[in-house]
Amino acid sequence: MRVTLNFDEPLGLETPLLVLPVFKGEHALTGAAAAADRRLGGAFSRARGAGDFRGDPGDSLLFYGAESAQGGPGRFLFVGVGERDELDAEGVRQLAGRAVRGAESRSLTSLVLHLPSELPARPVLAVQVAAEGGILAAWDYRELRSGLGEEDPVSEDPRHPLVDALVLSTSAERKGSERALSIGVAFAEGENLARLLQNRPGNVATPSHLAEVALGVAREYGFTSHVLGKKELEDEGMRALLAVSAGSEEEPRLIVLEHHGGEKGDPPLALVGKGITFDSGGISIKPGLGMEEMKFDMSGAAAVLGAMQAIGALRLPLNVVAVVPSAENLLSGRATKPGDIVRARSGKTIEIINTDAEGRLVLADALSYVIEHYAPKVVVDCATLTGACLIALGNHASAVLGNDEGVIAELREAGARAGERCWPLPLWKEYRKQLESTVADLKNVGGRAAGTITAAWFLAEFVGETPWAHLDIAGTAYGDVHAPYHRKGGFGRPTRLLLEWLHARAG
């Protein structure tokens, strides 16, 4: 989608659709909404007076522009945004999503969204988040549908054409708005790359495919990159990662991207993303119902690669290293078995109690690798790690755990800004006892109780004193629609959370 800015009167624009936000409980229209109502002969005011529009988020009324020499918009869509003092950045993001959906449902491919100065506290912020919401809403995964045309009429796509042009009409300061737009575009396009990778099926998005995409990003933005194959992983002693991939014909990969945007010699910030491109559960096989969704078990990896694309596009003045351990978890005569013991890269031995607790194994080796090779300032990992997280927090927040309260607080604030919230769970030492093994240094599961916490405790064994935080995104990375800018499938989370955190770190 192409997003541009307009600093002039929006009613003078030739557009098939002008979207105008209206607050709840404020009967006196102002600005562009009032001007549009006058052009419509007061039709919107009469409809609102009759109770057809309250101004709640999601309320909308459509009017067709009057035939006149004035030209301008062909349609006016008034959209409710709720109470003025309750509207925040996420509300504006969702407004943009609803605006795009309003155009899409009418088979329109372009629109203008008016952003009155009253929307958020900082008008330029409205530009950034509206760009995010619009670009996210306009994206859809369609690359594997059959071709359209007369020779193949059965496969014609019943869905509407995608919106490809959005104009944001604003009275905000021009230079700040242009910078905000570039940030919003980069953030959203990074998250859309993550969604693309998530939604590709497991027979397409293999570990080698993730590596190819990552190398393409590296070439485009000048990152240093390298990919470790099976032989290199063996040389590195990454036996935990190799144990996960043992039952698959697809070889594992460890993908490393380095962005050198900060001071030379300054320790990098490290992003680590779980990249299990398909998770059958291994010998501890999952139930068949819903197993097709296990292509989403690489959502953490997708988010990290999406974040790196945006980092490159924005040229963030930071040193950042991204590490993606990627494998398939399948079952065969070579697959790792429950009861097997493997030695991780760090030297610690792990008793495999459940082969479906594989994400923590690949992350253990990746965390050890990035800490030893890069001595990062902070490590943040993200992973669809535990079903227990979904039970604890549902679909509305990721869990965040770690050994540094300051980093956890930063991630919570970044999540609030991004509309991708996270909530802390404790890492009290009492939970560590659940991982004790009688035959190895630790087990890979700690039982049903506190599953998200014991999984994080397992990872903590491999980070030492390095400041570290873990995001469990099992309930937030994919699913049914939760916001107007989502579609069913992969959401790309927590790409924008990571970017908000890094952007804040960059000042």
Coordinates of C-alpha atoms in Angstrom, one line a residue:
M1 CA 0.0 0.0 0.0
R2 CA 1.1 3.5 -0.8
V3 CA 0.5 6.1 2.0
T4 CA 0.8 9.8 1.4
L5 CA 0.1 13.0 3.3
N6 CA -2.3 15.8 2.6
F7 CA -2.0 19.2 4.4
D8 CA -4.9 20.9 2.6
E9 CA -8.6 20.9 3.1
P10 CA -9.7 17.3 2.7
L11 CA -13.1 18.2 1.1
G12 CA -11.3 19.5 -1.9
L13 CA -9.7 16.1 -2.7
E14 CA -10.9 13.9 -5.5
T15 CA -11.4 10.6 -3.8
P16 CA -14.0 7.8 -3.9
L17 CA -14.1 7.8 0.0
L18 CA -13.4 10.4 2.7
V19 CA -13.4 8.9 6.2
L20 CA -14.2 11.3 9.0
P21 CA -13.8 10.4 12.7
V22 CA -16.5 11.6 15.2
F23 CA -16.3 11.6 19.0
K24 CA -19.1 10.2 21.1
G25 CA -21.3 12.5 23.1
E26 CA -20.2 15.7 21.3
H27 CA -23.1 17.0 19.3
A28 CA -21.4 20.1 17.9
L29 CA -19.4 18.9 14.9
T30 CA -16.2 20.8 14.1
G31 CA -13.6 21.0 11.3
A32 CA -13.9 18.8 8.3
A33 CA -16.7 16.7 9.8
A34 CA -18.8 19.9 10.1
A35 CA -17.9 21.0 6.6
A36 CA -18.9 17.6 5.2
D37 CA -22.2 17.7 7.0
R38 CA -23.0 21.1 5.6
R39 CA -22.2 19.9 2.1
L40 CA -24.6 17.0 2.7
G41 CA -27.3 19.5 3.8
G42 CA -27.1 18.4 7.4
A43 CA -27.9 14.7 6.6
F44 CA -25.4 13.3 9.1
S45 CA -26.7 15.6 11.9
R46 CA -30.2 14.5 11.2
A47 CA -29.2 10.8 11.2
R48 CA -27.3 11.2 14.5
G49 CA -30.2 13.1 16.0
A50 CA -32.5 10.2 15.1
G51 CA -30.2 7.8 17.1
D52 CA -28.6 6.1 14.0
F53 CA -25.1 7.0 15.1
R54 CA -23.8 7.2 18.7
G55 CA -20.0 7.6 18.0
D56 CA -19.0 4.3 19.6
P57 CA -15.9 2.7 18.1
G58 CA -17.2 0.7 15.1
D59 CA -20.3 2.9 14.5
S60 CA -20.4 4.2 10.9
L61 CA -22.7 6.0 8.5
L62 CA -22.1 6.4 4.7
F63 CA -23.4 9.2 2.6
Y64 CA -22.8 9.9 -1.1
G65 CA -21.5 13.2 -2.2
A66 CA -23.9 15.6 -3.7
E67 CA -23.6 16.1 -7.5
S68 CA -22.2 19.6 -7.8
A69 CA -19.5 21.7 -9.4
Q70 CA -17.6 21.4 -6.1
G71 CA -16.2 18.0 -6.9
G72 CA -14.4 16.4 -4.0
P73 CA -15.2 13.1 -2.3
G74 CA -17.6 10.7 -3.9
R75 CA -18.6 9.2 -0.5
F76 CA -18.4 10.4 3.1
L77 CA -18.0 7.8 5.8
F78 CA -18.5 9.0 9.4
V79 CA -16.8 6.7 11.9
G80 CA -17.2 6.7 15.6
V81 CA -14.0 6.8 17.8
G82 CA -15.6 6.8 21.3
E83 CA -15.0 9.3 24.1
R84 CA -12.5 12.0 23.4
D85 CA -10.5 11.4 26.7
E86 CA -10.4 7.6 26.1
L87 CA -8.9 7.7 22.6
D88 CA -5.2 6.6 22.5
A89 CA -2.8 5.7 19.8
E90 CA -4.2 2.2 19.5
G91 CA -7.6 3.7 19.0
V92 CA -6.3 5.7 16.0
R93 CA -4.6 2.6 14.7
Q94 CA -7.9 0.8 14.8
L95 CA -9.7 3.8 13.2
A96 CA -7.4 3.5 10.2
G97 CA -8.1 -0.2 10.1
R98 CA -11.8 0.4 10.0
A99 CA -11.4 3.0 7.4
V100 CA -9.5 0.6 5.1
R101 CA -12.1 -2.1 5.8
G102 CA -14.8 0.4 4.9
A103 CA -13.2 1.0 1.5
E104 CA -12.5 -2.7 1.0
S105 CA -16.1 -3.8 1.6
R106 CA -17.2 -1.4 -1.2
S107 CA -14.5 -2.7 -3.6
L108 CA -12.7 0.7 -3.5
T109 CA -8.9 0.6 -3.8
S110 CA -8.2 4.1 -2.4
L111 CA -9.4 6.5 0.3
V112 CA -8.6 9.6 2.4
L113 CA -8.6 9.4 6.2
H114 CA -8.9 12.8 7.9
L115 CA -6.9 13.1 11.1
P116 CA -8.2 16.0 13.1
S117 CA -5.8 17.6 15.5
E118 CA -7.8 16.4 18.5
L119 CA -7.1 12.7 18.0
P120 CA -4.0 11.9 20.1
A121 CA -2.0 14.2 22.3
R122 CA 0.6 14.6 19.6
P123 CA -0.8 15.1 16.1
V124 CA 2.3 13.6 14.4
L125 CA 1.8 10.4 16.5
A126 CA -1.6 10.0 14.8
V127 CA 0.2 10.0 11.4
Q128 CA 2.5 7.2 12.5
V129 CA -0.2 4.9 14.0
A130 CA -2.7 5.6 11.3
A131 CA -0.2 4.6 8.7
E132 CA 0.5 1.4 10.7
G133 CA -3.2 0.6 11.0
G134 CA -3.9 1.3 7.3
I135 CA -1.0 -0.8 6.0
L136 CA -1.7 -3.7 8.3
A137 CA -5.4 -3.7 7.4
A138 CA -4.7 -3.6 3.6
W139 CA -2.5 -6.7 3.7
D140 CA -3.8 -10.2 2.9
Y141 CA -2.2 -13.5 2.3
R142 CA -3.1 -14.5 -1.3
E143 CA 0.1 -15.6 -3.0
L144 CA -0.9 -19.3 -3.2
R145 CA -4.4 -18.9 -4.7
S146 CA -4.8 -20.2 -8.2
G147 CA -4.7 -17.7 -11.1
L148 CA -7.8 -15.8 -12.1
G149 CA -9.4 -15.4 -15.5
E150 CA -11.8 -16.8 -18.1
E151 CA -9.8 -20.1 -18.5
D152 CA -10.2 -20.8 -14.8
P153 CA -13.4 -19.3 -13.6
V154 CA -13.9 -21.6 -10.7
S155 CA -10.8 -20.2 -8.9
E156 CA -11.9 -16.5 -9.1
D157 CA -11.1 -14.9 -5.8
P158 CA -14.4 -14.0 -4.1
R159 CA -12.7 -11.5 -1.9
H160 CA -12.6 -7.8 -2.6
P161 CA -9.6 -6.1 -4.3
L162 CA -7.1 -4.9 -1.8
V163 CA -6.8 -1.2 -1.0
D164 CA -3.6 0.1 -2.4
A165 CA -3.6 3.9 -1.7
L166 CA -4.3 5.8 1.5
V167 CA -4.0 9.5 2.0
L168 CA -3.7 10.8 5.5
S169 CA -5.1 14.3 5.8
T170 CA -3.5 16.1 8.7
S171 CA -2.9 19.6 10.1
A172 CA 0.2 18.5 11.9
E173 CA 3.6 20.0 11.3
R174 CA 4.9 18.8 7.9
K175 CA 8.5 17.7 8.8
G176 CA 7.4 15.8 11.9
S177 CA 4.5 14.2 10.0
E178 CA 6.8 13.0 7.2
R179 CA 9.2 11.5 9.7
A180 CA 6.3 9.9 11.6
L181 CA 4.9 8.5 8.3
S182 CA 8.3 6.9 7.5
I183 CA 8.3 5.2 10.9
G184 CA 4.8 4.0 10.6
V185 CA 5.4 2.6 7.1
A186 CA 8.6 0.8 8.2
F187 CA 6.9 -0.7 11.3
A188 CA 3.9 -1.9 9.5
E189 CA 5.8 -3.3 6.5
G190 CA 8.1 -5.1 8.9
E191 CA 5.1 -6.7 10.6
N192 CA 3.7 -7.6 7.3
L193 CA 6.9 -9.4 6.4
A194 CA 6.4 -11.4 9.6
R195 CA 2.8 -12.1 8.6
L196 CA 3.9 -13.3 5.2
L197 CA 6.4 -15.8 6.7
Q198 CA 3.9 -17.0 9.3
N199 CA 1.1 -17.7 6.8
R200 CA 3.3 -19.6 4.3
P201 CA 2.7 -23.3 4.8
G202 CA 5.4 -25.6 6.3
N203 CA 6.3 -27.1 3.0
V204 CA 7.2 -23.6 1.8
A205 CA 8.5 -21.8 4.9
T206 CA 11.2 -24.4 5.8
P207 CA 14.4 -23.5 7.8
S208 CA 16.3 -23.0 4.6
H209 CA 13.5 -20.7 3.3
L210 CA 13.7 -18.6 6.4
A211 CA 17.5 -18.4 5.8
E212 CA 16.9 -17.3 2.2
V213 CA 14.5 -14.5 3.2
A214 CA 16.9 -13.4 5.9
L215 CA 19.8 -13.2 3.5
G216 CA 17.6 -11.2 1.1
V217 CA 16.9 -8.7 3.9
A218 CA 20.6 -8.6 4.7
R219 CA 21.5 -7.8 1.1
E220 CA 18.9 -5.1 0.8
Y221 CA 20.0 -3.2 3.9
G222 CA 23.7 -4.0 4.1
F223 CA 23.6 -6.3 7.2
T224 CA 26.4 -8.7 8.0
S225 CA 25.0 -12.1 7.8
H226 CA 25.8 -15.8 8.1
V227 CA 23.9 -19.0 8.2
L228 CA 25.0 -22.1 10.1
G229 CA 24.0 -25.4 8.5
K230 CA 24.0 -28.9 10.1
K231 CA 27.8 -29.3 9.9
E232 CA 28.4 -25.9 11.4
L233 CA 25.9 -26.6 14.2
E234 CA 27.7 -29.8 15.0
D235 CA 31.0 -27.9 15.2
E236 CA 29.4 -25.4 17.5
G237 CA 28.1 -28.2 19.8
M238 CA 24.5 -27.2 19.3
R239 CA 23.2 -30.6 20.2
A240 CA 19.9 -29.4 21.7
L241 CA 18.9 -27.7 18.4
L242 CA 20.1 -30.8 16.5
A243 CA 18.1 -33.1 18.7
V244 CA 14.9 -31.2 17.8
S245 CA 15.6 -31.6 14.0
A246 CA 16.7 -35.2 14.2
G247 CA 13.4 -36.7 13.0
S248 CA 13.1 -34.4 9.9
E249 CA 14.6 -34.6 6.4
E250 CA 14.9 -30.8 6.5
E251 CA 18.2 -29.7 7.9
P252 CA 18.2 -27.1 10.7
R253 CA 19.6 -23.6 10.3
L254 CA 20.9 -20.9 12.7
I255 CA 20.4 -17.5 11.0
V256 CA 22.4 -14.5 12.2
L257 CA 22.0 -10.9 11.0
E258 CA 24.0 -8.0 12.3
H259 CA 23.0 -4.3 11.9
H260 CA 25.9 -1.9 12.7
G261 CA 24.2 1.4 13.1
G262 CA 25.6 2.4 16.5
E263 CA 29.0 3.3 17.8
K264 CA 31.8 1.0 16.8
G265 CA 32.5 -1.4 19.7
D266 CA 29.3 -0.7 21.5
P267 CA 27.7 -4.0 22.6
P268 CA 24.7 -4.9 20.5
L269 CA 21.1 -5.4 21.5
A270 CA 20.2 -9.0 20.7
L271 CA 16.9 -10.3 19.3
V272 CA 16.4 -14.1 19.3
G273 CA 13.3 -15.7 17.7
K274 CA 12.1 -19.3 17.9
G275 CA 11.9 -20.7 14.3
I276 CA 10.2 -24.1 14.5
T277 CA 8.7 -24.1 11.0
F278 CA 6.4 -27.0 11.8
D279 CA 5.8 -28.7 15.1
S280 CA 4.2 -32.1 15.2
G281 CA 5.3 -32.6 18.8
G282 CA 7.8 -35.2 17.7
I283 CA 7.4 -38.6 19.4
S284 CA 5.2 -36.8 22.0
I285 CA 2.9 -36.2 19.0
K286 CA 0.2 -33.5 19.2
P287 CA -3.5 -34.2 18.7
G288 CA -4.5 -34.0 15.0
L289 CA -7.1 -31.4 15.5
G290 CA -5.7 -28.0 14.7
M291 CA -2.2 -29.4 14.0
E292 CA -2.1 -27.4 10.7
E293 CA -1.7 -24.3 12.8
M294 CA 1.7 -25.5 13.9
K295 CA 3.2 -23.8 10.9
F296 CA 2.9 -20.7 13.2
D297 CA 5.5 -22.1 15.6
M298 CA 8.1 -20.0 13.9
S299 CA 6.2 -16.7 14.7
G300 CA 9.0 -15.5 17.0
A301 CA 11.5 -15.9 14.1
A302 CA 9.1 -14.1 11.7
A303 CA 8.8 -11.2 14.1
V304 CA 12.6 -10.9 14.5
L305 CA 13.1 -10.9 10.8
G306 CA 10.3 -8.4 10.3
A307 CA 11.9 -6.2 12.9
M308 CA 15.3 -6.4 11.2
Q309 CA 13.7 -5.3 7.9
A310 CA 12.3 -2.2 9.6
I311 CA 15.6 -1.5 11.5
G312 CA 17.4 -1.5 8.1
A313 CA 14.7 0.7 6.5
L314 CA 14.9 3.3 9.3
R315 CA 18.7 3.0 9.7
L316 CA 18.3 2.9 13.5
P317 CA 21.5 4.2 15.2
L318 CA 22.0 1.0 17.2
N319 CA 24.0 -2.1 17.0
V320 CA 21.5 -5.0 16.7
V321 CA 22.2 -8.7 16.2
A322 CA 19.3 -11.1 15.4
V323 CA 19.6 -14.9 15.9
V324 CA 17.0 -17.3 14.6
P325 CA 17.4 -21.0 15.5
S326 CA 15.2 -22.9 13.0
A327 CA 14.2 -26.5 12.6
E328 CA 11.2 -28.9 12.0
N329 CA 10.0 -31.0 14.9
L330 CA 8.9 -34.3 13.2
L331 CA 9.0 -38.0 14.2
S332 CA 10.8 -40.8 12.5
G333 CA 13.2 -43.6 13.4
R334 CA 15.9 -41.0 14.0
A335 CA 13.8 -38.7 16.2
T336 CA 14.7 -37.8 19.7
K337 CA 12.8 -39.8 22.3
P338 CA 11.4 -39.0 25.7
G339 CA 14.0 -40.1 28.2
D340 CA 16.9 -39.2 26.0
I341 CA 19.6 -36.9 27.4
V342 CA 21.3 -34.3 25.2
R343 CA 24.2 -31.9 26.0
A344 CA 23.5 -28.3 25.0
R345 CA 26.0 -25.9 23.6
S346 CA 26.6 -24.5 27.1
G347 CA 27.7 -27.9 28.3
K348 CA 24.6 -28.5 30.4
T349 CA 22.8 -31.8 30.0
I350 CA 19.1 -31.9 29.5
E351 CA 16.7 -34.8 30.1
I352 CA 14.0 -34.8 27.4
I353 CA 10.8 -35.6 29.2
N354 CA 8.5 -34.3 26.4
T355 CA 9.6 -33.9 22.8
D356 CA 6.8 -31.3 22.3
A357 CA 8.8 -28.9 24.6
E358 CA 11.2 -28.3 21.7
G359 CA 11.2 -24.5 21.4
R360 CA 13.2 -24.1 24.6
L361 CA 15.8 -26.5 23.4
V362 CA 16.6 -24.5 20.2
L363 CA 16.5 -21.3 22.1
A364 CA 18.9 -22.6 24.7
D365 CA 21.6 -23.1 22.1
A366 CA 20.8 -19.8 20.4
L367 CA 21.0 -17.9 23.7
S368 CA 24.3 -19.5 24.5
Y369 CA 25.6 -18.7 21.0
V370 CA 24.7 -15.0 21.0
I371 CA 25.9 -14.3 24.5
E372 CA 29.3 -16.0 23.9
H373 CA 29.9 -14.6 20.4
Y374 CA 28.5 -11.0 20.8
A375 CA 28.4 -10.2 24.6
P376 CA 25.2 -8.3 24.0
K377 CA 24.0 -5.4 26.2
V378 CA 20.5 -6.9 26.4
V379 CA 18.9 -10.1 25.0
V380 CA 15.2 -10.3 24.2
D381 CA 13.8 -13.5 22.9
C382 CA 10.3 -14.2 21.6
A383 CA 8.6 -17.5 21.1
T384 CA 5.3 -19.3 20.8
L385 CA 6.6 -21.4 23.8
T386 CA 3.8 -22.6 26.0
G387 CA 0.1 -23.4 25.8
A388 CA 0.0 -22.4 29.5
C389 CA 0.5 -18.8 28.4
L390 CA -2.7 -18.9 26.4
I391 CA -4.5 -20.3 29.5
A392 CA -3.0 -17.6 31.8
L393 CA -3.4 -14.5 29.6
G394 CA -5.7 -15.4 26.7
N395 CA -5.2 -13.7 23.4
H396 CA -4.9 -10.1 24.7
A397 CA -1.3 -10.1 26.1
S398 CA 2.0 -11.9 25.8
A399 CA 3.8 -12.9 28.9
V400 CA 7.1 -11.2 29.7
L401 CA 9.6 -12.7 32.1
G402 CA 13.3 -12.1 32.7
N403 CA 16.2 -11.3 35.0
D404 CA 16.1 -7.5 34.6
E405 CA 13.2 -5.5 35.8
G406 CA 14.2 -2.4 33.9
V407 CA 14.2 -4.3 30.6
I408 CA 10.8 -5.8 31.5
A409 CA 9.4 -2.3 32.2
E410 CA 10.7 -1.0 28.9
L411 CA 9.1 -3.9 27.0
R412 CA 5.8 -3.3 28.8
E413 CA 5.8 0.4 27.8
A414 CA 6.8 -0.5 24.2
G415 CA 3.9 -3.0 24.0
A416 CA 1.5 -0.4 25.3
R417 CA 2.6 2.0 22.6
A418 CA 2.4 -0.7 19.9
G419 CA -1.0 -2.0 20.9
E420 CA 0.8 -5.4 21.6
R421 CA 0.7 -5.6 25.3
C422 CA 2.7 -7.9 27.5
W423 CA 2.2 -8.7 31.2
P424 CA 4.9 -9.9 33.7
L425 CA 5.0 -13.3 35.4
P426 CA 7.4 -14.0 38.3
L427 CA 10.7 -16.0 38.0
W428 CA 10.9 -16.9 41.7
K429 CA 13.6 -19.4 42.5
E430 CA 11.0 -21.9 43.9
Y431 CA 9.8 -22.6 40.4
R432 CA 13.3 -23.8 39.4
K433 CA 12.9 -26.9 41.5
Q434 CA 10.3 -28.2 39.1
L435 CA 13.1 -28.7 36.5
E436 CA 15.3 -30.8 38.7
S437 CA 16.3 -34.1 37.1
T438 CA 17.8 -37.2 38.8
V439 CA 19.9 -38.1 35.7
A440 CA 20.8 -34.8 34.1
D441 CA 21.4 -31.1 34.9
L442 CA 17.8 -30.3 34.3
K443 CA 14.6 -31.5 32.6
N444 CA 13.0 -29.8 29.6
V445 CA 9.6 -29.6 31.3
G446 CA 8.6 -28.9 34.9
G447 CA 5.1 -30.4 34.9
R448 CA 1.6 -28.9 34.3
A449 CA 1.8 -26.3 37.0
A450 CA 3.2 -22.8 36.1
G451 CA 4.2 -24.1 32.6
T452 CA 5.1 -20.6 31.2
I453 CA 7.2 -19.8 34.2
T454 CA 9.1 -23.1 34.3
A455 CA 9.8 -22.7 30.5
A456 CA 11.3 -19.3 31.1
W457 CA 13.3 -20.7 34.0
F458 CA 14.7 -23.3 31.6
L459 CA 15.9 -20.5 29.3
A460 CA 17.3 -18.5 32.2
E461 CA 19.8 -21.4 32.7
F462 CA 21.5 -20.4 29.5
V463 CA 21.7 -16.6 29.8
G464 CA 23.8 -16.2 33.0
E465 CA 24.1 -12.6 34.2
T466 CA 23.3 -11.0 30.8
P467 CA 20.2 -8.7 31.1
W468 CA 17.5 -10.8 29.4
A469 CA 13.8 -10.8 28.9
H470 CA 11.6 -13.5 27.3
L471 CA 8.3 -12.9 25.5
D472 CA 5.9 -15.9 25.3
I473 CA 3.6 -15.1 22.4
A474 CA 1.7 -18.3 22.2
G475 CA -1.6 -16.5 22.7
T476 CA -1.0 -13.4 20.7
A477 CA 1.0 -14.4 17.5
Y478 CA -1.9 -15.8 15.5
G479 CA -5.5 -16.7 15.6
D480 CA -8.9 -15.1 14.8
V481 CA -9.4 -11.4 14.3
H482 CA -8.9 -9.3 17.4
A483 CA -8.4 -5.8 15.8
P484 CA -9.8 -4.1 12.7
Y485 CA -6.4 -4.3 11.1
H486 CA -6.0 -8.0 11.6
R487 CA -7.1 -11.0 9.4
K488 CA -7.4 -14.5 10.5
G489 CA -4.0 -16.2 10.7
G490 CA -0.6 -14.7 11.6
F491 CA -0.7 -11.3 13.2
G492 CA 3.1 -10.6 13.0
R493 CA 3.3 -9.9 16.7
P494 CA 5.5 -8.8 18.5
T495 CA 7.3 -7.1 15.6
R496 CA 6.1 -3.6 16.4
L497 CA 6.6 -4.2 20.1
L498 CA 10.3 -5.0 19.4
L499 CA 10.6 -2.0 17.1
E500 CA 9.0 0.4 19.7
W501 CA 11.5 -0.9 22.3
L502 CA 14.5 -0.4 19.9
H503 CA 13.2 3.0 18.7
A504 CA 13.0 4.2 22.3
R505 CA 16.5 2.8 23.0
A506 CA 17.7 4.8 20.0
G507 CA 16.3 8.0 21.5

